[in-house]
Structure formats: C-alpha cells, structure tokens
Short mmCIF file of C-alpha atoms in Angstrom, two decimals:
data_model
loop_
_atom_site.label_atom_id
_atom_site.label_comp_id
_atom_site.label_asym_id
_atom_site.label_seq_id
_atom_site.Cartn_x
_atom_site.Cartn_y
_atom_site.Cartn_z
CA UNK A 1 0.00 0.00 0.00
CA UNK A 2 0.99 3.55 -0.59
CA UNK A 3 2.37 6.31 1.75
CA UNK A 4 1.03 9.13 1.69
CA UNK A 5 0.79 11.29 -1.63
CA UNK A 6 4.01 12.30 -3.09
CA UNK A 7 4.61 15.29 -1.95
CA UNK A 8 2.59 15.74 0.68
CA UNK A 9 3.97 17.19 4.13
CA UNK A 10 3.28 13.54 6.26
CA UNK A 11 2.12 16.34 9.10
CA UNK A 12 -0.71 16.91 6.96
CA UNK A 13 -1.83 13.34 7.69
CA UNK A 14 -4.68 12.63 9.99
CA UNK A 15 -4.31 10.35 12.39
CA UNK A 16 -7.17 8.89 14.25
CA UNK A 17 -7.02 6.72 17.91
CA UNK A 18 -9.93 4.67 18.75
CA UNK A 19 -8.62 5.34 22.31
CA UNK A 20 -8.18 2.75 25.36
CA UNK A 21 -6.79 4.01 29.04
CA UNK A 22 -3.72 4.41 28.61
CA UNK A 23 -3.75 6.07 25.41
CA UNK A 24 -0.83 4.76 22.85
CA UNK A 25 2.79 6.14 23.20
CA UNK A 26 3.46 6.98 19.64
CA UNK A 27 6.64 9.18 20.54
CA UNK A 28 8.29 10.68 17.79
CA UNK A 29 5.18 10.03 15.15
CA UNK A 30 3.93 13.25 17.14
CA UNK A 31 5.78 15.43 14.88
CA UNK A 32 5.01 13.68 11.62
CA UNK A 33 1.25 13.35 11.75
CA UNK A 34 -1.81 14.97 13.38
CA UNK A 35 -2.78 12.71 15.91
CA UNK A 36 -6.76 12.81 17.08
CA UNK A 37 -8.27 10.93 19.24
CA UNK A 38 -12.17 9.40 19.34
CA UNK A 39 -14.01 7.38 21.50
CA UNK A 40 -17.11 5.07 20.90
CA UNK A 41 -19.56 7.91 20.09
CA UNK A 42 -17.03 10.13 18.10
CA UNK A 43 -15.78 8.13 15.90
CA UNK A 44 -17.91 8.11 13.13
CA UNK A 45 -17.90 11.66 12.37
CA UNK A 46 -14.24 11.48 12.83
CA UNK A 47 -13.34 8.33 10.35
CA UNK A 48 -14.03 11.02 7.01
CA UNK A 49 -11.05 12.97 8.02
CA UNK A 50 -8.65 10.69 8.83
CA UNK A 51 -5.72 8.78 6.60
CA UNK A 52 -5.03 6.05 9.31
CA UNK A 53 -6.94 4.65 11.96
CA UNK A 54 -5.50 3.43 14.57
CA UNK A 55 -7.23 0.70 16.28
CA UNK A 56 -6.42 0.91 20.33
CA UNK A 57 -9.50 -0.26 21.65
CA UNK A 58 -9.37 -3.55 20.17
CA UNK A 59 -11.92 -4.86 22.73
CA UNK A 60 -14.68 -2.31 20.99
CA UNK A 61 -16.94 -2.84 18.04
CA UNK A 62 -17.33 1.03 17.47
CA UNK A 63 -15.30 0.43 14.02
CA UNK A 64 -18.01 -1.98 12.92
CA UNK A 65 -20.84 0.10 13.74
CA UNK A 66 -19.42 3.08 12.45
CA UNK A 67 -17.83 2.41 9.33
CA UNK A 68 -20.60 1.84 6.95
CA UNK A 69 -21.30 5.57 7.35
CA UNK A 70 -21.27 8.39 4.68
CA UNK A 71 -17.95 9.94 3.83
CA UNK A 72 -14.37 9.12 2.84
CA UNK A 73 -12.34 6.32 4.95
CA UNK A 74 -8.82 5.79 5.92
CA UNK A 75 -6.34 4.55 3.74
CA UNK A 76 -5.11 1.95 6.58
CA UNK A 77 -6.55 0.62 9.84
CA UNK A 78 -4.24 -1.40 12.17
CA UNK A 79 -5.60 -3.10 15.16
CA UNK A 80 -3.60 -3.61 18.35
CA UNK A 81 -4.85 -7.06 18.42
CA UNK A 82 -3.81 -10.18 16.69
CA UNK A 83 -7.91 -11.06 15.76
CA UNK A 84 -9.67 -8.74 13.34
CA UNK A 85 -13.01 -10.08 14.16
CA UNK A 86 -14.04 -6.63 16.35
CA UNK A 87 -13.76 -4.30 13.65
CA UNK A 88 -14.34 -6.51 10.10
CA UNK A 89 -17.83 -5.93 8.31
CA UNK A 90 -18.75 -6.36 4.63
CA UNK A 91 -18.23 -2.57 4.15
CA UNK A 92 -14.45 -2.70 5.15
CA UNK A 93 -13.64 -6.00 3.91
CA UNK A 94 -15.22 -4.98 0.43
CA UNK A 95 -13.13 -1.53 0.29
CA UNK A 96 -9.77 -0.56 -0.46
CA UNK A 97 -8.49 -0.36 2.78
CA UNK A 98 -5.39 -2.30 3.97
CA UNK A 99 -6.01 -3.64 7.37
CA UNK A 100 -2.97 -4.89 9.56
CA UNK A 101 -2.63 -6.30 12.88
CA UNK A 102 -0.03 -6.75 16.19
CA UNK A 103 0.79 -10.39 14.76
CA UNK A 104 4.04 -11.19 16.63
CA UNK A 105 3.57 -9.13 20.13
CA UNK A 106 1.26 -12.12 21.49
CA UNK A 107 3.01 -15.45 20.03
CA UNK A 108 5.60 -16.01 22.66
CA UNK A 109 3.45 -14.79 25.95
CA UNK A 110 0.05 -16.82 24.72
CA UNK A 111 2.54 -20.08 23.92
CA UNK A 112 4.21 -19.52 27.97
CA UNK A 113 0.37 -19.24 29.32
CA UNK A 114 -0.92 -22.84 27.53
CA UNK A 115 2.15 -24.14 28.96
CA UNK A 116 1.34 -22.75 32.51
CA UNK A 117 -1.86 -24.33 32.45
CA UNK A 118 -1.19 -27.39 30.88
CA UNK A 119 1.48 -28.05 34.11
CA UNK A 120 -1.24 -26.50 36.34
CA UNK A 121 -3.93 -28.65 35.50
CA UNK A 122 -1.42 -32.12 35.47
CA UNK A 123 -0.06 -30.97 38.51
CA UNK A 124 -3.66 -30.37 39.87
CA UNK A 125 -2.17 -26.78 40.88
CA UNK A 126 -5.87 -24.89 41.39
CA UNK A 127 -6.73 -28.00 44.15
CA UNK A 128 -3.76 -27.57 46.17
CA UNK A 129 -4.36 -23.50 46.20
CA UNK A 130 -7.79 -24.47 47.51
CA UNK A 131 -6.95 -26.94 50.36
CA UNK A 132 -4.04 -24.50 51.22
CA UNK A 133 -7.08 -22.00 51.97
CA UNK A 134 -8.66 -24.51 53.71
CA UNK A 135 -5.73 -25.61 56.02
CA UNK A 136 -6.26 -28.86 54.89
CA UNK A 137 -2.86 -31.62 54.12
CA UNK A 138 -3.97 -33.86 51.71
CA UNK A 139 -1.29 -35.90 49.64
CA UNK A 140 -2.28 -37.06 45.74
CA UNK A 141 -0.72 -38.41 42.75
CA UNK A 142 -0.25 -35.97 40.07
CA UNK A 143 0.32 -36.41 36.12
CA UNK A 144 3.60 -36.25 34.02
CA UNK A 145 3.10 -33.92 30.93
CA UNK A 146 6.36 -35.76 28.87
CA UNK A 147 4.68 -38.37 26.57
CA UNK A 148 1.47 -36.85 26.28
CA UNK A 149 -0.22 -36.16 23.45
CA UNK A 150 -1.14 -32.64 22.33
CA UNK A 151 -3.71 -31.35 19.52
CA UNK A 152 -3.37 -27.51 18.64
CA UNK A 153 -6.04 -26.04 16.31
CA UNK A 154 -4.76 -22.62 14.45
CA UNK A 155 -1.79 -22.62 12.13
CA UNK A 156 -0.63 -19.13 12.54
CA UNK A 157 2.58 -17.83 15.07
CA UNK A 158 0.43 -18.26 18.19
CA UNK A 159 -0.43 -21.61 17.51
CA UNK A 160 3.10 -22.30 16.13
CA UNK A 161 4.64 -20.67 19.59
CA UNK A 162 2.26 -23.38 21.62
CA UNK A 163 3.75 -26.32 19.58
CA UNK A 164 7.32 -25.50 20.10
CA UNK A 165 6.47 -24.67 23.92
CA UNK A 166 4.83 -27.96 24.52
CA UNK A 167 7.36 -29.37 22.52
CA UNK A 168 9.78 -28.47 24.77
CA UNK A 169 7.57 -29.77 27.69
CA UNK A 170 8.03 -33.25 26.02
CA UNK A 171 4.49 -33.43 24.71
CA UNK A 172 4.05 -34.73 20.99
CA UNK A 173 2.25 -32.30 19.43
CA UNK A 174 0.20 -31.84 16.04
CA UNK A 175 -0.71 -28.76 14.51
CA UNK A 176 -4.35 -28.31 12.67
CA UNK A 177 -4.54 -25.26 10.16
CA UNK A 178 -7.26 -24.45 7.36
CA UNK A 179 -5.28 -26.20 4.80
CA UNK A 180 -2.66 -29.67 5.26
CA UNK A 181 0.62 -28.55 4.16
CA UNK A 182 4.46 -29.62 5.33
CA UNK A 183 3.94 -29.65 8.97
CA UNK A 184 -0.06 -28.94 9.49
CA UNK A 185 -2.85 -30.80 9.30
CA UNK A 186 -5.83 -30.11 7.81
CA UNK A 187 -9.24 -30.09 8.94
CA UNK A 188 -9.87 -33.51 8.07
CA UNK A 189 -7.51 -35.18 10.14
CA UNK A 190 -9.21 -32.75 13.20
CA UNK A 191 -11.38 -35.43 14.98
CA UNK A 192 -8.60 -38.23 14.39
CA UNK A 193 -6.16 -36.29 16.49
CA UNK A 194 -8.21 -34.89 19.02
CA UNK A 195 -9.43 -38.76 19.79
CA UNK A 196 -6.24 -39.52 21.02
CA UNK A 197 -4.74 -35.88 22.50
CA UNK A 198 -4.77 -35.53 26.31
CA UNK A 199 -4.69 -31.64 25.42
CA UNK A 200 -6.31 -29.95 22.83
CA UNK A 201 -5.58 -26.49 22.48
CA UNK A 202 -7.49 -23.80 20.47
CA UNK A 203 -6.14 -20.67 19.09
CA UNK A 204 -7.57 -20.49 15.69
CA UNK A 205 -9.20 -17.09 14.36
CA UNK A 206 -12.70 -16.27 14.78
CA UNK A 207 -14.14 -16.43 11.13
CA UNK A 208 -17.20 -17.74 9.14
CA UNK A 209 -15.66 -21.62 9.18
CA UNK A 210 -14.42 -21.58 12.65
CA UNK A 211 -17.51 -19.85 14.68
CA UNK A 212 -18.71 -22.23 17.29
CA UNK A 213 -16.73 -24.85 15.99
CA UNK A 214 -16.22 -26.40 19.64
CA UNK A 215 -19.22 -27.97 20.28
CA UNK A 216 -20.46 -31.27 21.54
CA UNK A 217 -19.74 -33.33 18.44
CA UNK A 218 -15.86 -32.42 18.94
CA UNK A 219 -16.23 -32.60 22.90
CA UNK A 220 -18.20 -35.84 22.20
CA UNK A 221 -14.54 -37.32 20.38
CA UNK A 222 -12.02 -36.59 22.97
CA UNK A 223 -10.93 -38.87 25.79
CA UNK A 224 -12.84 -39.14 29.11
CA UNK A 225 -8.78 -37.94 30.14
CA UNK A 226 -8.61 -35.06 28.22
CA UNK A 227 -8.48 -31.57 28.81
CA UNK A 228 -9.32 -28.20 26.42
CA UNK A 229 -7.56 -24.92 26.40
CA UNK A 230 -8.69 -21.89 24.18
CA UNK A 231 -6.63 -18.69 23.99
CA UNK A 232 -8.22 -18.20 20.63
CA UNK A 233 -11.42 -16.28 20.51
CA UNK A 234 -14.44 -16.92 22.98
CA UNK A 235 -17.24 -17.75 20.01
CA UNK A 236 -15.24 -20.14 18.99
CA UNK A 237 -16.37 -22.42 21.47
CA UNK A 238 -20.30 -23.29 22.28
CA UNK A 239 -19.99 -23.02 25.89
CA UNK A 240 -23.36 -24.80 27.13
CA UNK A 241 -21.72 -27.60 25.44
CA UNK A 242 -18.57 -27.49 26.81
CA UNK A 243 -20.29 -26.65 30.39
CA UNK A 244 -22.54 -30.18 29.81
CA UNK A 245 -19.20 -31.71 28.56
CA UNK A 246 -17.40 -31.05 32.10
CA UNK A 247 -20.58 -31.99 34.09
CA UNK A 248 -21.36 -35.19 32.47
CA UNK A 249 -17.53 -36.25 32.75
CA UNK A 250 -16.92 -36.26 28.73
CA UNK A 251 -13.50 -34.68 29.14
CA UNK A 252 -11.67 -34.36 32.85
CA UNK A 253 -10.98 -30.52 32.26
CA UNK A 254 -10.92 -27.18 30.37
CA UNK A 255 -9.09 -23.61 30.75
CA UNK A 256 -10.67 -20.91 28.95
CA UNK A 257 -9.22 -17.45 28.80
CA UNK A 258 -11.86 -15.54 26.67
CA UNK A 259 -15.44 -16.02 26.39
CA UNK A 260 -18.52 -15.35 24.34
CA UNK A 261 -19.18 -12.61 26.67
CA UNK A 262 -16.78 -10.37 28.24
CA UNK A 263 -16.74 -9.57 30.92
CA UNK A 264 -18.07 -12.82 31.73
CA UNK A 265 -20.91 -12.27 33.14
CA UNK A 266 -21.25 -13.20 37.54
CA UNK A 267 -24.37 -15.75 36.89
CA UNK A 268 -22.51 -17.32 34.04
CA UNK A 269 -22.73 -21.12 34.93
CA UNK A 270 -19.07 -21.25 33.50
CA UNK A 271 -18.33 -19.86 37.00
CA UNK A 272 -18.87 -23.18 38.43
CA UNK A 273 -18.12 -25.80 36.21
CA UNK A 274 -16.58 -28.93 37.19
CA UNK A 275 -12.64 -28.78 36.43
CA UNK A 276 -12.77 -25.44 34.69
CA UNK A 277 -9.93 -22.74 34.71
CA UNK A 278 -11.30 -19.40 33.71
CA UNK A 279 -8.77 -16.38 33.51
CA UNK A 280 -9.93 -12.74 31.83
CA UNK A 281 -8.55 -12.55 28.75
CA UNK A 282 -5.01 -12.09 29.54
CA UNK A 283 -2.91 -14.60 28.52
CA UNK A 284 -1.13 -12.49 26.23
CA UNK A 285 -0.79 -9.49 28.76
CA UNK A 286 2.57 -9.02 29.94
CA UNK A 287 4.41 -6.34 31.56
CA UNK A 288 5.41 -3.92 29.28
CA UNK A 289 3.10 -5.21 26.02
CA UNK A 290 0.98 -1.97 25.36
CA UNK A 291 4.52 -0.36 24.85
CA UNK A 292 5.28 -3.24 22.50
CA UNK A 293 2.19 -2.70 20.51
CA UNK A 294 3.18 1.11 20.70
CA UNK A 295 6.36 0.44 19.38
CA UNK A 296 5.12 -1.91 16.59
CA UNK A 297 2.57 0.92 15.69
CA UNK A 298 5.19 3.27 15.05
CA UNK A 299 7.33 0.88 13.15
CA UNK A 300 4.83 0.14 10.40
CA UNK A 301 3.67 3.34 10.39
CA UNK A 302 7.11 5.01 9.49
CA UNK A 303 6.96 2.30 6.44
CA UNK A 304 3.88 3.24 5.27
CA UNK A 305 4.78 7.21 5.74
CA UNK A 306 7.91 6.35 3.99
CA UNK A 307 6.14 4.37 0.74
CA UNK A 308 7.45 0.66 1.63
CA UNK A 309 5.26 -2.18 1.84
CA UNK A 310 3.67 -2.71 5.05
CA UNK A 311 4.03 -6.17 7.25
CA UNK A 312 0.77 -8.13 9.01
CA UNK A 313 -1.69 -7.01 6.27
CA UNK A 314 -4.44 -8.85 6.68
CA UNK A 315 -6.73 -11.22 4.30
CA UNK A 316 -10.28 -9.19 4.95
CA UNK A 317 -12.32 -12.25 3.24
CA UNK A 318 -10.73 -14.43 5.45
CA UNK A 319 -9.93 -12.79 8.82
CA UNK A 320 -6.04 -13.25 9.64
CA UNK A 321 -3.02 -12.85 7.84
CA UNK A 322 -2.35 -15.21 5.31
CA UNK A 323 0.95 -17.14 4.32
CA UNK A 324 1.06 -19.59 7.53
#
C-alpha cells in the first residue's frame, strides 16, 4: 500500500485513535502526523477525516458500527490485536483499505500461558491452592506432561509458539490449520487427532468456518482424560456444550481465557463448572506489552509514511493474515 501522496507534508496526515486508558505512546510520530483521538460515540464523524486509523480499543466494536457511514475512509486501519473479528464488516472487507494487525507481540506470551496451564492442570495446581485456603494436608498423585499427546487447532505464530512450547515440555504435538501442508494438518484429520490428544488447544481465528466450531460433536470425540484450552477467541467455542461436557464427565478438564461474553458475566454457569480454569482474557498481557504494541505501531507506520510495503496485512475475506 501507498504512503502518503508524493509530496505531501506527512504532518498533513490525519491520524485517528480509537482510544483505550492508557492512550498509545506513539513518541516521535507526534511530529510527523496529526494525531486525534475518538471514542465510541465520536468516531464516526471522525473516520471522514482521517488517513489512518489506529485501532487501540481492540476490545470495541465502534469500528463496525461506524464504518458503513457516509464519507471518505482511511487509507489503513491497524488493530492492536492479533484477531480482526471486532472491527471486520462487509463494508471494510469490500473496500480498499489495507487492514494490519499486532501479529508477533502475542506469540511467545500466549505459547508460555498454555504451557502454565497445561502443568497446572497435570499438577492439579488450582486443588492444592484451595486446600491450602482450607488448612487442609492432603497428599495425591499428580500427572507427568512428557509423553502426552497434544492437539493444537490454528496454524498461525500463536499456535506455532504453543507447539514449540509444549514441545519443549516433552508433549508430541500436532498442529491443525485451514489447509494440510508440510507440517499442518488439515481439517480432516481434526477429529482423528483430538481422539487420542490428552490436550487440545485452540487458538484459531474467529471467522465464518471456525464460529462455534467447539461444540459437543468435537467434545463428544475426545478422551474421558482429556483436557481443552482456548486462547483463541471466545465464540469459537459453544460453551453450554462445553459446560454439559465437564458436568457429564466427557472430558476431565478445560481452561478458557476468553469467552462469548466479556466480561463474563457473575451468573454465568461457566463460573462453576466442574474442572474449569477461567482467567480474563489475559494470557497475552505481559508487563510492558501496550509499549510493545506502541512500538510496533510506530514501526509500520514510518513504512507506510515512507512508501514501503507494510508487514501483518491482513486477508479481509478471510480474517487473519495469510501465508502460515
């Protein structure tokens, strides 16, 4: 995609923050560009007059609503997030617009969470917290990870990060993508491996194919041993079924760090399910990443300022980056 036009001064360029507390540090792109800032009931009226949006609030769906609206667009949207399913709707995906996101900020952080809770939940980590509160000694058995079987659904870095992390655990691991290739499997194979994984791990995109693809069929194929971990996106995953999966003993245990609904609601029966982990969407929030994603930001937006191709552009019909 281009830069801006030749010859422009880049401080003529607009451009717009769908804010989040704190606000981006975009440093030294102060000087090059007009920075403005919008919030959920601004940013329509804003979008018009701005060359690049800049995503922030990657939790909102204000871009979605808003951008079928009268009036120019923006050139370029980036998203500090590594899903584009918040902000994608026929409008955008059918225009000109490149869209990019913070592929490569997440991988690493996302890969060391799966492993913490794959060695929580064989080490039966949340029970001993609980009789600790309760005073109470009470020696068990726990699991060995090495030699255990793994299934991760979602080719792309994240899901790549996991297999090398659980790799290193000792765990034989296979990776499912959209399409078999050297190293994936496709989605046929999907039900074969997850019959015999003691771990199947979800980080696929949110898209058309992959919407509530967790459901009792797939719960219905894994071991009564297993356990399921998604760090991918919460509607990926029909949670009455995995709720009725725990209670009726179908798999031993789950971990689930996002959710259809977030916050996840207090009467949410999730709450309470047998053998369930849930977390608030934070597995890839480490100290220090909204400087990361700042940094990124500023990175690809000095390449676009300066004419050169720009990195993480997204496929709009199919929701992620492509290429992996």
């Amino acid at each position: 995609m281009d830069g801006p036009t030749t010859g422009a001064n880049v401080s003529e360029v607009t451009l717009l923050v769908l804010d989040d507390d704190p606000p981006p540090r975009l440093g030294r792109l102060m000087g090059q560009a007009r920075v403005v800032h919008a919030d959920e009931s601004t940013l329509a009226a804003q979008l018009p007059s701005a060359d690049v949006l800049l995503v922030w609030d990657f939790l909102s769906d204000a871009v979605r609503r808003a951008w079928p609206g009268e009036g120019p667009r923006p050139r370029w949207v980036h998203t500090a997030s590594a899903g584009v399913d918040r902000l994608m709707c026929p409008e955008l995906a059918a225009s000109d617009t490149v869209v990019t996101n913070a592929r490569g900020v997440f991988d690493e952080p996302i890969a060391e969470y799966v492993g913490a809770l794959v060695l929580a939940m064989a080490k039966d980590l949340p029970r001993t917290l609980a009789l600790q509160g309760e005073r109470e000694w009470r020696h068990r058995e726990t699991q060995r990870v090495a030699g255990t079987r793994a299934c991760v659904v979602g080719s792309g870095p994240i899901g790549r990060a996991i297999v090398a992390t659980l790799k290193a655990l000792g765990i034989t691991t296979a990776l499912v993508g959209r399409t078999a290739r050297a190293g994936v499997h496709g989605p046929a194979d999907l039900g074969r491996l997850m019959a015999r994984a003691d771990w199947v791990v979800c980080a696929a995109p949110l898209t058309d194919d992959t919407r509530g693809m967790f459901d009792a069929r797939l719960f219905g194929m894994m071991q009564p041993s297993a356990r399921f971990i998604n760090v991918g996106r919460g509607q990926l995953v029909v949670e009455d079924d995995l709720a009725d999966a725990l209670a009726k003993r179908w798999i031993t245990g789950a971990a689930l760090d996002v959710f259809e609904h977030e916050p996840l609601p207090r009467d949410s029966a999730l709450w309470s399910a047998p053998g369930l982990i849930v977390s608030p969407h934070m597995s890839g929030d480490t100290v220090g990443w909204r400087d990361e994603l700042s940094r990124q930001f500023v990175e690809f937006y000095e390449k676009w300022a300066s004419g050169e191709p720009l990195p993480n552009v997204v496929d709009k019909k199919r929701g992620y980056v492509p290429g992996h």
